[in-house]
XYZ file of C-alpha atoms in Angstrom:
286
model
C 156.998 98.578 94.121
C 159.407 101.699 94.227
C 161.565 102.681 97.251
C 162.533 100.709 100.274
C 161.660 101.434 103.706
C 161.963 99.819 107.362
C 158.562 98.323 108.461
C 156.913 100.054 111.380
C 157.669 98.152 114.477
C 155.025 99.420 116.805
C 152.261 97.740 118.668
C 149.782 99.320 116.462
C 151.759 97.995 113.447
C 151.503 94.437 114.955
C 147.497 94.728 115.382
C 147.412 95.966 111.729
C 149.550 92.769 110.583
C 146.996 90.631 112.515
C 144.102 92.332 110.804
C 145.655 91.724 107.382
C 146.141 88.081 108.303
C 142.611 87.927 109.468
C 141.271 89.408 106.211
C 143.613 86.724 104.318
C 141.769 83.833 105.919
C 139.542 83.403 102.781
C 137.457 80.389 104.364
C 134.272 79.720 102.568
C 131.329 79.988 104.923
C 130.159 76.966 106.916
C 126.643 76.639 108.635
C 125.028 74.306 110.833
C 121.875 72.578 108.988
C 118.620 74.425 110.160
C 120.347 77.226 112.033
C 120.780 80.832 111.015
C 124.373 81.633 111.356
C 123.557 85.429 111.626
C 125.826 87.970 109.814
C 129.074 86.716 110.698
C 132.370 89.061 110.136
C 131.357 92.290 108.363
C 133.518 92.910 105.359
C 131.659 95.886 103.733
C 128.975 98.341 104.211
C 127.366 100.695 101.883
C 124.275 102.708 100.736
C 122.208 102.041 97.877
C 121.393 105.497 96.247
C 118.170 104.072 94.786
C 116.381 104.248 98.165
C 119.051 105.169 100.856
C 119.014 101.659 102.379
C 121.981 100.567 104.255
C 123.668 97.273 103.175
C 125.918 95.103 105.303
C 128.139 92.507 103.378
C 128.795 89.821 105.861
C 130.368 86.369 106.029
C 126.969 84.853 105.758
C 125.292 87.075 103.271
C 124.351 90.443 102.208
C 121.770 92.266 104.639
C 119.485 95.149 104.158
C 119.003 97.184 107.359
C 115.503 97.485 108.223
C 115.958 99.382 111.607
C 118.463 99.589 114.307
C 117.700 96.044 115.503
C 116.977 94.215 112.486
C 118.612 93.446 109.121
C 117.259 91.071 106.500
C 119.377 88.631 104.543
C 118.770 89.524 100.811
C 117.319 86.655 98.960
C 117.943 84.372 101.948
C 121.374 83.677 100.315
C 124.305 82.460 102.250
C 127.373 83.810 100.601
C 130.676 85.216 101.959
C 131.326 88.848 100.807
C 135.023 89.456 101.219
C 134.966 92.401 99.021
C 131.975 94.680 98.333
C 131.111 98.190 96.935
C 128.257 100.187 95.853
C 128.710 101.335 92.206
C 125.390 102.640 91.359
C 121.457 102.593 92.129
C 120.772 99.095 92.999
C 124.056 98.126 91.565
C 126.927 96.320 93.633
C 130.057 94.576 92.986
C 131.478 91.851 95.234
C 133.674 88.933 95.680
C 134.214 86.024 98.119
C 132.867 82.643 98.412
C 129.793 80.665 97.921
C 127.736 79.423 100.844
C 127.683 75.722 99.864
C 130.951 74.760 98.446
C 129.769 71.229 98.012
C 127.622 72.167 95.129
C 129.640 75.343 93.819
C 131.868 74.992 90.816
C 134.773 76.978 92.894
C 135.352 78.037 96.339
C 136.061 81.536 94.877
C 133.401 83.705 93.240
C 135.649 86.096 91.204
C 134.289 89.353 90.552
C 130.417 89.326 90.637
C 127.740 91.915 89.947
C 124.078 92.627 90.870
C 121.655 95.184 89.412
C 118.705 94.334 91.672
C 120.357 95.301 95.171
C 121.621 91.659 95.523
C 118.560 89.541 94.659
C 120.564 87.951 91.838
C 124.247 88.054 90.917
C 126.100 87.409 87.715
C 129.809 86.594 87.379
C 131.752 89.351 85.567
C 135.346 87.550 85.702
C 137.667 85.328 87.393
C 135.523 82.813 88.731
C 137.496 80.119 90.522
C 140.726 82.151 90.200
C 140.401 85.561 92.265
C 139.173 86.437 95.813
C 139.104 90.208 95.823
C 139.362 91.376 99.294
C 139.077 95.204 98.342
C 137.082 96.615 95.454
C 137.572 100.458 94.634
C 136.055 102.080 91.485
C 137.523 105.349 90.409
C 135.929 107.022 87.368
C 136.049 104.598 84.580
C 138.614 102.454 86.522
C 138.118 99.664 88.997
C 140.954 98.624 91.392
C 141.043 95.508 93.061
C 143.338 93.624 95.594
C 143.305 89.985 94.619
C 144.203 87.816 97.946
C 145.184 84.676 95.860
C 147.827 86.459 93.728
C 148.670 89.093 96.233
C 148.575 91.752 93.559
C 146.431 94.937 92.913
C 144.591 94.585 89.726
C 143.211 97.430 87.385
C 140.378 97.233 85.120
C 139.215 99.829 82.452
C 135.972 97.769 81.438
C 134.173 97.285 84.859
C 136.073 94.148 85.780
C 135.786 92.104 82.455
C 139.575 92.242 82.060
C 142.523 93.152 84.314
C 145.757 94.477 83.991
C 148.141 93.266 87.059
C 149.777 96.060 89.358
C 152.000 95.979 92.362
C 152.475 92.966 94.423
C 152.216 93.546 98.151
C 149.857 92.844 101.129
C 147.053 95.519 101.023
C 144.049 95.578 103.366
C 141.918 98.563 101.921
C 142.017 100.736 98.795
C 141.179 104.437 97.968
C 141.245 106.261 94.564
C 140.230 109.197 92.703
C 140.683 109.643 88.901
C 144.749 109.881 89.186
C 145.765 108.352 92.372
C 145.560 105.151 94.295
C 146.009 104.637 98.014
C 146.482 101.367 99.838
C 146.441 100.664 103.658
C 149.142 98.009 104.421
C 150.741 96.465 107.339
C 153.842 99.072 106.678
C 151.600 102.122 106.558
C 149.460 103.948 103.991
C 150.917 103.959 100.503
C 150.213 105.743 97.281
C 150.387 105.061 93.531
C 150.434 107.796 91.024
C 150.797 105.292 88.017
C 147.618 103.291 88.073
C 148.815 100.935 90.934
C 151.829 99.800 89.018
C 153.934 100.616 92.165
C 153.675 102.239 95.567
C 155.458 104.803 97.788
C 154.876 105.274 101.538
C 152.902 108.409 102.500
C 155.509 109.740 105.083
C 153.240 111.561 107.559
C 150.195 109.311 107.584
C 148.769 107.754 110.695
C 148.757 103.853 110.702
C 145.340 103.309 109.133
C 143.493 99.961 108.655
C 140.958 101.432 106.099
C 140.861 104.605 103.926
C 138.417 106.458 101.755
C 138.934 109.305 99.196
C 135.459 110.990 99.100
C 136.817 114.113 97.239
C 140.044 115.010 95.254
C 142.942 115.296 97.636
C 140.748 114.242 100.616
C 141.416 111.069 102.632
C 139.708 109.856 105.533
C 140.412 106.562 107.348
C 140.320 104.548 110.448
C 143.357 104.149 112.724
C 143.943 100.664 114.155
C 142.486 102.014 117.397
C 139.162 103.160 115.770
C 140.173 106.809 115.466
C 139.164 108.698 112.656
C 141.971 110.625 110.610
C 141.312 113.074 107.796
C 143.805 114.890 105.237
C 142.671 117.689 102.923
C 145.958 117.999 101.047
C 146.434 114.412 99.601
C 148.060 112.919 102.839
C 150.810 115.708 103.542
C 148.821 116.760 106.919
C 146.363 114.948 109.090
C 143.819 115.785 111.852
C 142.404 113.516 114.266
C 138.591 113.542 114.458
C 136.286 111.320 116.464
C 136.627 107.835 117.443
C 134.859 104.461 116.867
C 134.355 102.257 119.903
C 136.845 99.806 118.570
C 138.624 98.793 115.365
C 136.731 98.786 112.215
C 136.171 95.721 110.355
C 134.660 97.849 107.280
C 134.618 101.552 106.578
C 133.096 103.591 103.729
C 132.768 107.133 102.832
C 129.241 107.990 101.102
C 130.661 111.302 100.686
C 132.967 113.648 102.858
C 130.527 113.993 105.647
C 128.554 110.870 105.613
C 130.630 107.839 106.847
C 129.795 104.285 107.696
C 131.755 101.979 109.667
C 131.387 98.447 111.199
C 132.908 97.100 114.351
C 133.976 93.486 115.070
C 130.726 92.712 116.865
C 128.668 93.445 113.769
C 127.502 97.073 114.787
C 127.233 99.449 112.009
C 127.822 103.183 112.843
C 127.199 106.293 110.988
C 128.842 109.837 111.118
C 126.945 112.753 109.244
C 129.884 115.276 110.364
C 132.869 113.899 108.691
C 133.828 111.403 111.536
C 133.579 113.861 114.515
C 130.587 111.799 116.044
C 128.838 108.491 115.306
C 125.543 106.955 116.069
C 124.464 103.466 115.875
C 122.347 102.524 112.852
C 122.321 98.738 113.518
C 123.296 96.458 116.351
C 123.027 92.777 116.102
C 121.218 90.950 118.628
C 124.243 89.371 120.130
C 126.287 92.652 119.797
């Protein structure tokens, strides 16, 4: 990475460091025989443009939200999704761990892809090697943070081959055609050379998650759950609404429609750019 700086030494930074550490605990899912483990920790949320269904990528499977009180595990498959993103109608990318490591070839799935909304998955690359905790498409490029190597990776062929980039802890990624952003324990960082190195975004609030729904537009969640938005590439920011707690997953369907999950598995939706949120799913124990 380029440049040097003093890491933030605030209570919020400490919370973010703990968040990063939790995301780095790549433990394969373990279940008790005969018992449904539920969703578990939520790592990703998204909307399938094919039918508008909301999907929850959790520690114990991929779930399709049916209504505010129920979500169905897709194909009955218990599988940990550490990274998850929707790239097209019924087409998702993910990474993580198999549900039953005793019969799996490896505890790391590498990059996997589905074209039938999660009913079946195929391996794209890096099986047994990579555990991508963040996946971010940007035009013809795909960016990913690999927790095993501690590096950002960039692919120009849908994840079949990769170019290594900067090495540093990253929690979440956002990107447009020319710029990559990463939330880190030291604050929001930006790369303008395809992720080869990053500089600190000087005026950014401390964010756990970030999205770039339009060019020069950034929206993200602070470690306290507050929504922050910049419309000039991170030079100035405004605080919008607030989630009931820190987000475990966050995505921008577009500049106005945001989805977030909290630690108890509740999924919330905003239709006004983060000013207000409503609950679209709450687990039975939430």
